[in-house]
XYZ file of C-alpha atoms in Angstrom:
638
model
C 37.891 28.444 19.370
C 37.570 25.558 21.521
C 34.313 24.106 22.297
C 33.616 22.554 25.670
C 30.466 20.526 26.038
C 29.144 20.532 29.432
C 29.020 17.045 31.301
C 25.916 15.850 32.755
C 24.457 13.064 34.951
C 21.626 11.475 33.057
C 19.770 10.444 36.254
C 19.992 14.016 37.754
C 18.504 15.392 34.372
C 15.653 12.744 34.353
C 14.773 13.559 37.964
C 14.590 17.353 37.484
C 12.606 16.692 34.264
C 10.020 14.992 36.270
C 10.133 17.676 38.968
C 9.505 20.408 36.209
C 6.243 18.768 34.957
C 4.727 19.833 38.391
C 5.714 23.544 38.256
C 2.771 25.786 37.607
C 4.782 27.941 35.206
C 5.290 25.081 33.123
C 1.887 23.385 33.456
C 0.733 23.777 29.740
C 3.794 21.657 28.454
C 4.360 19.410 31.322
C 1.598 17.269 30.207
C 3.580 16.252 27.068
C 5.503 12.925 27.186
C 9.386 12.755 27.220
C 9.292 12.446 23.577
C 6.677 13.326 20.927
C 5.283 11.305 18.229
C 8.355 11.922 16.041
C 10.682 10.860 18.669
C 12.160 14.201 19.622
C 12.778 14.971 23.277
C 10.534 16.985 25.146
C 12.015 20.450 25.565
C 11.409 20.060 29.381
C 14.446 17.665 29.112
C 16.526 20.262 27.550
C 15.460 22.896 30.083
C 16.339 20.536 32.849
C 19.781 20.084 31.478
C 20.270 24.073 31.264
C 18.900 24.639 34.965
C 21.319 22.001 36.282
C 24.130 23.902 34.518
C 23.067 26.869 36.603
C 23.201 24.859 39.796
C 19.293 24.786 40.048
C 18.453 20.965 40.790
C 15.337 21.138 43.165
C 11.823 22.312 42.683
C 12.119 25.321 45.002
C 15.273 26.817 43.293
C 13.925 26.073 39.821
C 10.583 27.759 40.524
C 12.210 30.954 42.063
C 14.451 31.080 38.983
C 11.759 30.626 36.374
C 9.246 32.943 38.014
C 10.965 35.722 39.861
C 8.799 37.823 42.265
C 9.009 40.354 44.888
C 8.420 37.855 47.343
C 11.983 36.368 46.641
C 13.802 39.522 48.038
C 15.542 38.919 51.248
C 14.761 41.051 54.342
C 17.003 44.368 54.113
C 17.812 44.227 57.905
C 19.696 40.933 57.156
C 22.403 43.202 55.763
C 25.153 44.305 58.381
C 24.776 48.125 59.039
C 21.496 48.622 57.247
C 19.317 48.898 60.418
C 21.677 51.615 61.768
C 21.603 53.378 58.291
C 17.901 53.402 58.259
C 17.536 54.574 61.842
C 20.028 57.532 60.995
C 17.928 58.390 57.806
C 14.857 58.114 59.661
C 15.972 60.641 62.442
C 17.000 63.105 59.700
C 13.715 63.088 58.060
C 11.948 63.407 61.504
C 14.086 66.395 62.213
C 13.893 67.757 58.672
C 17.624 67.762 58.453
C 19.012 68.043 54.791
C 20.922 64.833 53.441
C 23.648 64.788 50.921
C 23.983 61.643 48.645
C 27.500 61.110 47.362
C 27.485 58.892 44.198
C 29.745 57.649 41.384
C 29.267 59.085 37.788
C 28.731 55.840 36.050
C 25.312 54.136 35.365
C 25.410 52.305 38.717
C 26.109 55.337 40.798
C 23.792 57.725 39.261
C 21.008 55.149 39.295
C 21.747 54.512 43.028
C 21.467 58.375 43.744
C 18.236 58.294 41.988
C 16.777 55.462 43.981
C 17.980 56.725 47.475
C 17.084 60.463 46.669
C 13.569 59.464 45.484
C 13.039 57.128 48.549
C 14.021 59.767 50.927
C 11.735 62.487 49.231
C 8.822 60.035 49.265
C 9.378 59.545 52.956
C 9.154 63.194 53.625
C 12.882 64.156 53.687
C 14.960 66.446 51.867
C 18.110 65.204 49.796
C 20.493 66.786 47.597
C 23.525 64.869 45.688
C 27.001 65.369 44.523
C 28.243 63.268 41.733
C 32.130 64.024 40.997
C 33.320 65.176 37.662
C 35.346 62.256 36.368
C 38.357 64.433 35.152
C 38.404 67.072 37.778
C 37.634 65.041 40.925
C 38.158 61.447 39.913
C 36.612 58.388 41.646
C 35.475 58.053 45.274
C 34.886 60.677 48.017
C 37.026 63.710 48.478
C 37.774 65.762 51.644
C 36.795 69.027 50.165
C 33.507 68.084 49.185
C 32.785 66.899 52.736
C 34.109 70.023 54.042
C 31.958 72.194 51.813
C 28.928 70.112 52.755
C 29.547 70.520 56.511
C 30.041 74.352 55.997
C 26.500 74.387 54.454
C 24.974 72.912 57.354
C 24.857 69.086 56.285
C 25.066 66.514 59.114
C 24.494 63.455 57.077
C 26.220 62.199 54.021
C 25.454 58.828 52.318
C 27.728 57.424 49.883
C 26.382 55.127 47.023
C 28.568 52.767 44.958
C 31.751 54.218 46.508
C 33.449 54.792 49.875
C 34.458 51.339 51.021
C 38.162 52.301 51.021
C 37.478 56.100 51.790
C 39.337 56.174 55.122
C 40.647 59.798 55.171
C 37.199 61.289 53.932
C 35.491 59.202 56.732
C 38.033 60.620 59.348
C 37.148 64.264 57.809
C 33.474 63.599 58.276
C 33.879 62.551 61.960
C 36.229 65.522 62.742
C 33.464 67.839 61.364
C 30.644 66.289 63.039
C 29.192 64.931 59.978
C 27.605 61.278 60.019
C 28.699 59.198 57.161
C 26.906 56.227 55.959
C 28.733 54.346 53.349
C 26.809 52.040 50.946
C 28.950 50.067 48.557
C 29.386 46.833 46.773
C 33.210 46.964 45.855
C 35.409 44.516 47.897
C 36.728 46.148 50.879
C 40.705 46.446 51.244
C 43.145 44.729 53.547
C 42.642 47.194 56.162
C 38.822 46.702 56.592
C 36.277 49.347 56.267
C 36.031 53.174 57.126
C 35.048 54.336 60.469
C 31.565 55.603 59.586
C 28.194 55.927 61.334
C 27.224 52.811 59.218
C 28.831 50.718 56.443
C 26.206 48.840 54.419
C 28.166 46.352 52.061
C 27.266 42.637 51.686
C 30.840 42.136 51.111
C 32.133 43.340 54.398
C 33.691 40.923 56.962
C 31.092 39.470 59.317
C 27.995 40.255 57.062
C 25.686 37.257 56.714
C 23.577 38.518 54.016
C 22.557 35.680 51.716
C 23.283 37.348 48.466
C 26.782 39.048 47.884
C 26.713 40.134 44.352
C 24.549 43.332 44.419
C 25.662 46.241 42.435
C 25.833 49.813 44.123
C 22.228 50.560 42.989
C 21.126 47.089 44.436
C 22.679 48.132 47.797
C 21.047 51.480 47.689
C 17.759 49.798 46.894
C 17.997 47.602 49.940
C 18.456 50.682 52.060
C 15.422 52.419 50.299
C 13.409 49.133 50.770
C 14.183 49.339 54.579
C 13.326 52.960 54.587
C 9.954 52.498 52.992
C 9.164 49.620 55.157
C 9.829 51.969 58.083
C 7.880 55.041 57.046
C 5.151 54.163 54.443
C 1.987 51.980 54.648
C 2.267 48.507 53.512
C -0.243 49.160 50.564
C 2.181 51.649 49.037
C 5.367 49.577 49.293
C 4.680 47.008 46.570
C 3.860 49.852 43.965
C 6.962 52.120 44.899
C 9.465 48.985 44.931
C 8.163 47.809 41.458
C 8.612 51.536 40.380
C 12.337 51.388 41.583
C 12.787 47.927 39.768
C 13.148 49.714 36.399
C 16.168 51.801 37.607
C 17.978 49.104 39.667
C 17.596 46.882 36.488
C 19.309 49.170 34.332
C 22.137 49.476 36.860
C 22.279 45.750 37.533
C 22.605 44.896 33.967
C 24.842 47.923 33.070
C 27.407 46.872 36.029
C 27.693 43.431 34.509
C 27.035 41.806 38.107
C 25.739 38.216 38.108
C 22.219 38.000 37.029
C 21.187 35.373 39.674
C 19.353 35.548 43.011
C 18.098 39.067 43.948
C 19.897 40.539 40.909
C 17.595 38.313 38.672
C 14.622 39.522 40.411
C 15.649 43.105 39.906
C 16.507 42.563 36.136
C 13.362 40.442 35.391
C 10.709 42.530 37.061
C 12.411 45.756 35.956
C 12.594 45.052 32.342
C 8.799 44.056 32.401
C 8.161 47.349 34.174
C 10.112 49.346 31.539
C 7.598 48.860 28.979
C 4.997 50.793 31.326
C 7.506 53.725 32.045
C 5.759 56.833 32.964
C 8.771 58.975 34.001
C 9.194 61.687 31.316
C 13.032 61.191 31.637
C 12.870 57.534 31.134
C 10.369 57.482 28.360
C 12.512 60.100 26.526
C 15.727 57.831 27.078
C 13.848 55.047 25.637
C 12.615 57.108 22.560
C 16.347 58.359 21.848
C 17.612 54.737 22.061
C 14.994 53.506 19.764
C 13.550 51.003 22.159
C 9.911 50.065 21.406
C 7.589 49.641 24.471
C 5.378 47.188 22.528
C 7.237 44.496 24.509
C 9.675 44.495 27.342
C 13.175 45.488 26.425
C 15.898 42.685 26.737
C 19.066 42.923 28.624
C 20.991 43.466 25.330
C 19.246 46.576 24.606
C 19.679 47.902 28.007
C 23.536 47.044 27.940
C 24.095 48.473 24.422
C 21.385 51.237 23.919
C 20.377 52.570 27.531
C 23.477 52.202 29.460
C 25.929 53.581 27.152
C 23.887 56.997 26.776
C 23.681 57.233 30.566
C 27.393 56.381 30.924
C 28.217 59.068 28.303
C 27.231 61.945 30.601
C 29.725 60.845 33.315
C 32.405 59.829 30.743
C 32.293 62.804 28.386
C 30.712 65.641 30.582
C 28.877 65.879 33.778
C 26.783 62.982 35.299
C 24.470 65.645 36.981
C 22.394 65.593 33.676
C 21.315 62.012 34.262
C 19.973 62.803 37.618
C 18.110 65.770 36.190
C 16.825 63.546 33.146
C 15.097 61.246 35.697
C 13.916 64.007 38.107
C 12.433 66.437 35.434
C 8.714 66.488 34.932
C 8.504 68.432 31.665
C 8.831 66.020 28.568
C 10.230 68.639 26.374
C 13.064 69.156 28.979
C 13.311 65.529 29.175
C 13.838 65.164 25.435
C 16.353 67.886 25.265
C 18.602 66.164 27.872
C 18.080 62.740 26.352
C 19.134 64.183 23.096
C 22.305 65.601 24.730
C 23.102 62.085 26.228
C 22.772 60.702 22.708
C 25.119 63.230 21.407
C 27.636 62.553 24.009
C 27.447 58.976 23.339
C 28.145 59.566 19.672
C 31.342 61.439 20.777
C 32.201 58.756 23.153
C 32.152 56.116 20.237
C 34.293 58.302 17.976
C 37.021 58.712 20.622
C 36.875 55.070 21.490
C 37.580 54.383 17.920
C 40.512 56.738 17.839
C 41.901 55.158 20.904
C 41.487 51.644 19.567
C 43.334 52.472 16.255
C 46.298 53.772 18.158
C 46.402 50.689 20.438
C 46.118 48.339 17.555
C 49.055 50.036 15.776
C 51.157 49.918 19.156
C 50.502 46.176 19.657
C 51.085 45.348 16.016
C 54.408 47.148 16.031
C 55.611 45.975 19.580
C 56.642 42.137 19.623
C 56.681 42.416 23.489
C 53.145 43.398 23.668
C 51.991 40.939 21.224
C 53.450 38.174 23.584
C 52.485 39.953 26.953
C 50.483 37.741 29.307
C 48.977 41.014 30.503
C 48.680 43.776 28.114
C 49.398 47.277 29.481
C 49.204 50.182 26.923
C 49.485 54.001 27.580
C 48.863 57.029 25.639
C 49.245 60.815 26.147
C 45.964 62.498 26.514
C 43.560 59.627 26.021
C 40.173 60.481 27.280
C 39.870 58.974 30.716
C 36.095 58.501 30.364
C 36.832 55.953 27.435
C 39.714 53.901 28.571
C 37.539 51.273 30.444
C 35.687 50.602 27.224
C 38.982 50.312 25.320
C 40.263 47.760 27.679
C 37.223 45.689 27.437
C 37.510 45.804 23.518
C 41.228 44.620 23.851
C 40.189 41.649 26.072
C 37.645 40.842 23.373
C 39.977 40.968 20.652
C 43.154 39.539 22.156
C 41.637 37.129 24.714
C 44.115 38.197 27.458
C 43.959 40.685 30.594
C 44.317 44.351 29.520
C 45.205 47.726 31.317
C 44.724 50.870 29.350
C 46.292 54.199 30.901
C 45.894 57.863 30.024
C 48.798 60.047 30.731
C 48.393 63.498 31.575
C 51.836 64.842 32.277
C 53.260 63.314 35.442
C 49.994 61.738 36.413
C 48.305 58.730 34.764
C 44.922 57.161 35.097
C 44.133 53.610 34.148
C 41.362 51.112 33.930
C 41.564 47.385 33.547
C 39.544 44.479 32.338
C 40.290 40.731 32.717
C 39.626 37.139 31.392
C 37.932 34.449 33.486
C 40.913 32.681 35.038
C 42.637 35.985 36.062
C 41.665 37.758 39.092
C 42.646 41.581 38.336
C 42.367 43.020 41.679
C 44.802 40.595 43.150
C 47.102 41.537 40.214
C 46.806 45.194 41.002
C 47.301 44.796 44.751
C 50.528 42.712 43.938
C 51.996 46.022 42.587
C 50.214 48.371 45.229
C 53.217 50.441 45.900
C 53.085 51.854 42.372
C 49.738 53.487 42.707
C 48.341 56.619 44.432
C 44.962 54.909 44.717
C 43.167 51.875 43.128
C 40.155 49.563 43.479
C 38.195 47.169 41.720
C 37.250 43.442 41.717
C 38.241 40.093 40.085
C 37.378 41.319 36.345
C 37.654 45.107 36.415
C 39.848 47.648 37.996
C 40.564 51.455 38.239
C 43.749 53.234 39.338
C 45.682 56.388 39.498
C 49.542 56.549 39.580
C 52.734 58.501 38.662
C 53.355 58.327 34.787
C 57.063 57.464 35.618
C 55.618 54.138 37.126
C 53.949 52.903 34.069
C 56.808 50.754 32.608
C 57.464 48.956 35.832
C 53.786 48.311 36.234
C 53.773 46.702 32.677
C 56.723 44.479 33.665
C 55.349 43.569 37.293
C 51.894 42.766 35.768
C 53.236 40.760 33.003
C 55.543 38.845 35.510
C 52.501 38.197 37.834
C 50.322 37.064 35.089
C 52.809 34.433 34.014
C 52.583 32.956 37.423
C 48.731 32.575 37.161
C 48.069 31.995 33.486
C 49.289 29.519 30.739
C 49.148 30.077 27.045
C 46.228 27.695 26.931
C 44.170 30.278 28.957
C 44.234 32.745 25.971
C 42.497 30.372 23.785
C 38.840 31.628 23.468
C 36.570 28.861 24.943
C 32.979 28.509 23.950
C 30.959 26.722 26.589
C 28.238 24.519 24.725
C 25.612 23.695 27.268
C 23.527 21.116 25.247
C 24.106 19.253 21.834
C 20.867 19.290 19.932
C 19.579 17.736 16.517
C 17.930 20.582 14.571
C 14.568 18.569 14.787
C 14.537 19.481 18.523
C 14.508 23.245 17.763
C 10.732 24.093 18.073
C 8.391 26.667 19.388
C 8.007 24.684 22.548
C 11.821 24.811 23.038
C 11.718 28.620 22.428
C 9.225 28.913 25.067
C 11.379 27.273 27.491
C 14.410 29.371 26.549
C 12.429 32.600 27.081
C 11.981 31.678 30.692
C 15.869 31.744 31.153
C 15.826 35.408 30.343
C 17.198 38.006 31.244
C 20.555 36.952 29.929
C 23.890 38.542 31.144
C 26.773 37.910 33.387
C 26.205 34.641 35.424
C 23.213 33.747 33.211
C 24.580 33.555 29.602
C 22.385 33.024 26.687
C 22.643 29.121 26.288
C 24.829 28.097 23.312
C 23.975 24.969 21.663
C 25.819 22.712 19.119
C 24.584 20.505 16.258
C 26.759 17.974 14.302
C 26.840 17.189 10.611
C 24.344 19.747 9.453
C 24.008 20.207 5.651
C 24.064 23.394 3.617
C 21.245 23.222 1.275
C 22.091 26.506 -0.676
C 25.244 28.604 -1.286
C 26.300 30.875 1.568
C 25.504 34.593 1.345
C 27.544 37.413 2.413
C 25.531 40.365 3.806
C 26.888 43.896 3.907
C 30.368 42.534 3.215
C 30.633 41.546 6.965
C 27.989 38.930 7.826
C 27.063 35.631 6.466
C 23.663 33.810 6.074
C 23.624 30.080 5.778
C 20.579 27.805 5.186
C 21.033 24.553 7.024
C 19.229 21.349 7.148
C 19.506 18.567 9.599
C 20.620 14.966 8.855
C 22.251 13.541 5.925
C 21.589 14.949 2.499
C 18.835 13.029 0.427
C 19.918 12.125 -3.091
C 16.976 13.908 -4.485
C 17.992 17.110 -2.845
C 21.262 17.005 -4.607
C 19.655 17.226 -7.858
C 17.479 20.247 -7.037
C 18.478 23.507 -9.143
C 19.882 26.491 -7.539
C 16.715 28.454 -8.368
C 14.601 25.516 -6.704
C 16.561 25.774 -3.480
C 16.441 29.553 -3.322
C 12.620 29.665 -4.071
C 11.754 26.893 -1.622
C 9.817 28.281 1.354
C 11.326 27.903 4.557
C 10.526 24.463 5.695
C 10.497 24.359 9.469
C 6.622 23.646 10.119
C 6.919 25.383 13.546
C 9.442 28.094 13.860
C 10.642 28.812 10.396
C 7.099 30.064 9.450
C 6.081 31.254 13.010
C 3.893 34.321 12.945
C 3.453 37.190 15.427
C 0.377 35.480 16.605
C 2.281 32.320 17.069
C 5.019 34.152 18.994
C 2.256 35.378 21.243
C 0.922 31.659 21.505
C 4.425 30.603 22.423
C 4.820 33.255 25.158
C 1.399 32.028 26.368
C 2.676 28.355 26.596
C -0.006 27.232 24.276
C 1.876 24.387 22.478
C 0.811 22.863 19.385
C 0.331 19.310 19.360
C 0.108 17.940 15.776
C 2.949 15.866 14.405
C 6.084 17.540 12.824
C 8.347 16.585 10.162
C 12.002 15.548 11.309
C 13.953 16.973 8.649
C 14.063 20.681 9.174
C 15.845 23.746 7.760
C 16.753 27.052 9.264
C 18.476 30.354 8.459
C 21.670 30.817 10.433
C 23.353 34.310 10.565
C 27.005 34.632 11.426
C 27.745 38.218 12.507
C 31.232 39.516 11.212
C 31.953 36.156 9.830
C 32.427 37.098 6.215
C 36.061 36.975 6.346
C 36.255 33.530 7.687
C 33.916 32.452 4.745
C 36.447 33.962 2.412
C 39.200 32.073 4.125
C 37.374 28.693 4.129
C 34.711 28.648 1.425
C 31.555 26.571 1.934
C 29.559 25.087 -0.734
C 25.918 23.969 -1.007
C 26.015 20.289 0.337
C 28.798 20.601 2.619
C 28.602 19.146 6.077
C 29.445 21.325 9.087
C 29.160 21.484 12.890
C 27.810 24.572 14.210
C 27.636 26.225 17.575
C 24.710 28.728 17.990
C 21.912 30.481 19.962
C 18.319 30.429 19.017
C 16.495 33.448 18.404
C 13.112 34.539 16.765
C 12.891 36.961 13.703
C 9.451 38.635 14.311
C 9.053 40.100 10.519
C 5.463 39.632 9.907
C 6.043 38.054 6.602
C 9.256 36.024 6.485
C 10.055 35.868 10.368
C 10.449 32.728 12.369
C 12.864 30.810 14.560
C 16.520 31.322 13.470
C 19.902 30.473 14.629
C 22.682 32.872 15.366
C 26.050 31.368 14.776
C 28.744 31.623 17.484
C 31.252 29.263 15.471
C 31.272 26.597 12.791
C 33.865 23.987 11.657
C 33.979 21.146 9.175
C 32.009 18.124 10.324
């Protein structure tokens, strides 16, 4: 793995550090000097470096980033088509006309349905929904669904998280006298947007909305926001918008859109609101995902515990269960539905393992696949609800773009994921004649095609990738934001880092490096997979080398701040009440390396060895032996 340390402008860092001292959210630490009595840099200096890396260089942008609020949301009407959409929904509510919401089957789509359906009902309207079956209907809108809706008397259909390329369904709706409102976030195709009553998508040509990276539920939220502002008293709007934040936060994190701008507001306020969830379905989902409400869940818990269970419904069965889960009032029924999602997720995990075993065997036995610049693998009968996850795992494992295709006789359906330098939608569009339909964006795509075209697709995508990528692009790169001495890792720094959360796409958890740190005890292997190192800053003192192994292992963790930090001290840290007494410079930390046992067996480490480490900083909140600890991203000989 190649480490890349971010370059910086010292003068810019110094200027922003001075600005941060005057921000209200940092007032309790801003009074500290640039360095404390031990010579360590003030954590504000490190925070300034991290903010600059995120493009935040002035007081206003830093304050908005560090303390998101509802006031930072943009006026909904700035989005092209939104006013016309709200006008039409408002008219339907006034006339008491039924409305059909047509949404996708993934987390983003189902959360968007819930947001818009709830908003319409709160404003006095009536809304039903249709979520397609992934296998029987596939992605995007269908003519037959619109025809059935028109026959049932529906005169307004609103798409969420889909529809930006649904030209034929839009023509069908117009022919049948049905007004279609398309709300979507996917990139429009070269032919523009469908002819609908209104198209609400910040990525359409001519839209000047300031923030373009919303997910589908985020766009639905903006429509709901505009509707609530139109029909409800101002005193009710704030409470309801904060309530919606929980749902839009789940979708925003699950859809892996950048956690910047408005998305950061959604994620930050929504995660905080999740600890106060009152919706029976949401409470049941948190229970089955084993997420405590004693503190706000973090983005990792949403991405790996909540989102997969919601997604499992659309992947393995029918996504309608998700809508019912969030709509039901009875807690027992909610727990029953949440339990079903949990079981479906377990089935999804087993199917994923089966497909990945098959793919690994295929790649290992095919030299051409091993050397491909874009990996395209296909299998008969692979579950279409799992191939997207499988593509993600291949990218993580082989560090190159991947397409996973499920063949079902003469028809094939595929899902792709990509690496940072490779725009996947451009690659797919270069072979557009091979598909019956396709869509996506720079890092993910989905498509359908005749099975007979799969070999040609494999050849064309590999050829296209070779014009865009070099072998160096396949080397995993670890972005190091700041190089630290272990003595700089204190509760005050941890306080600063907590303000950067929630982490996710576009706002990754900062990775640090430390040079020439020493192992002060033999490494431990945990559960045959993980490793635990005890590390100390600076050169090894002669006296230390004479300590017995027993003495080393029985010595208490010696970081005076973080290594022995208690729950009470954690609360103090969150409350920005820094301790000011002098600290020792020489500190030691536990460092955990997940799934690194094999590396340790290949390159053994001994007590006393000097290594360079790349890591993130976390907090073990165990009441007896918790404290600040490091999570290894990589290590190498000093």
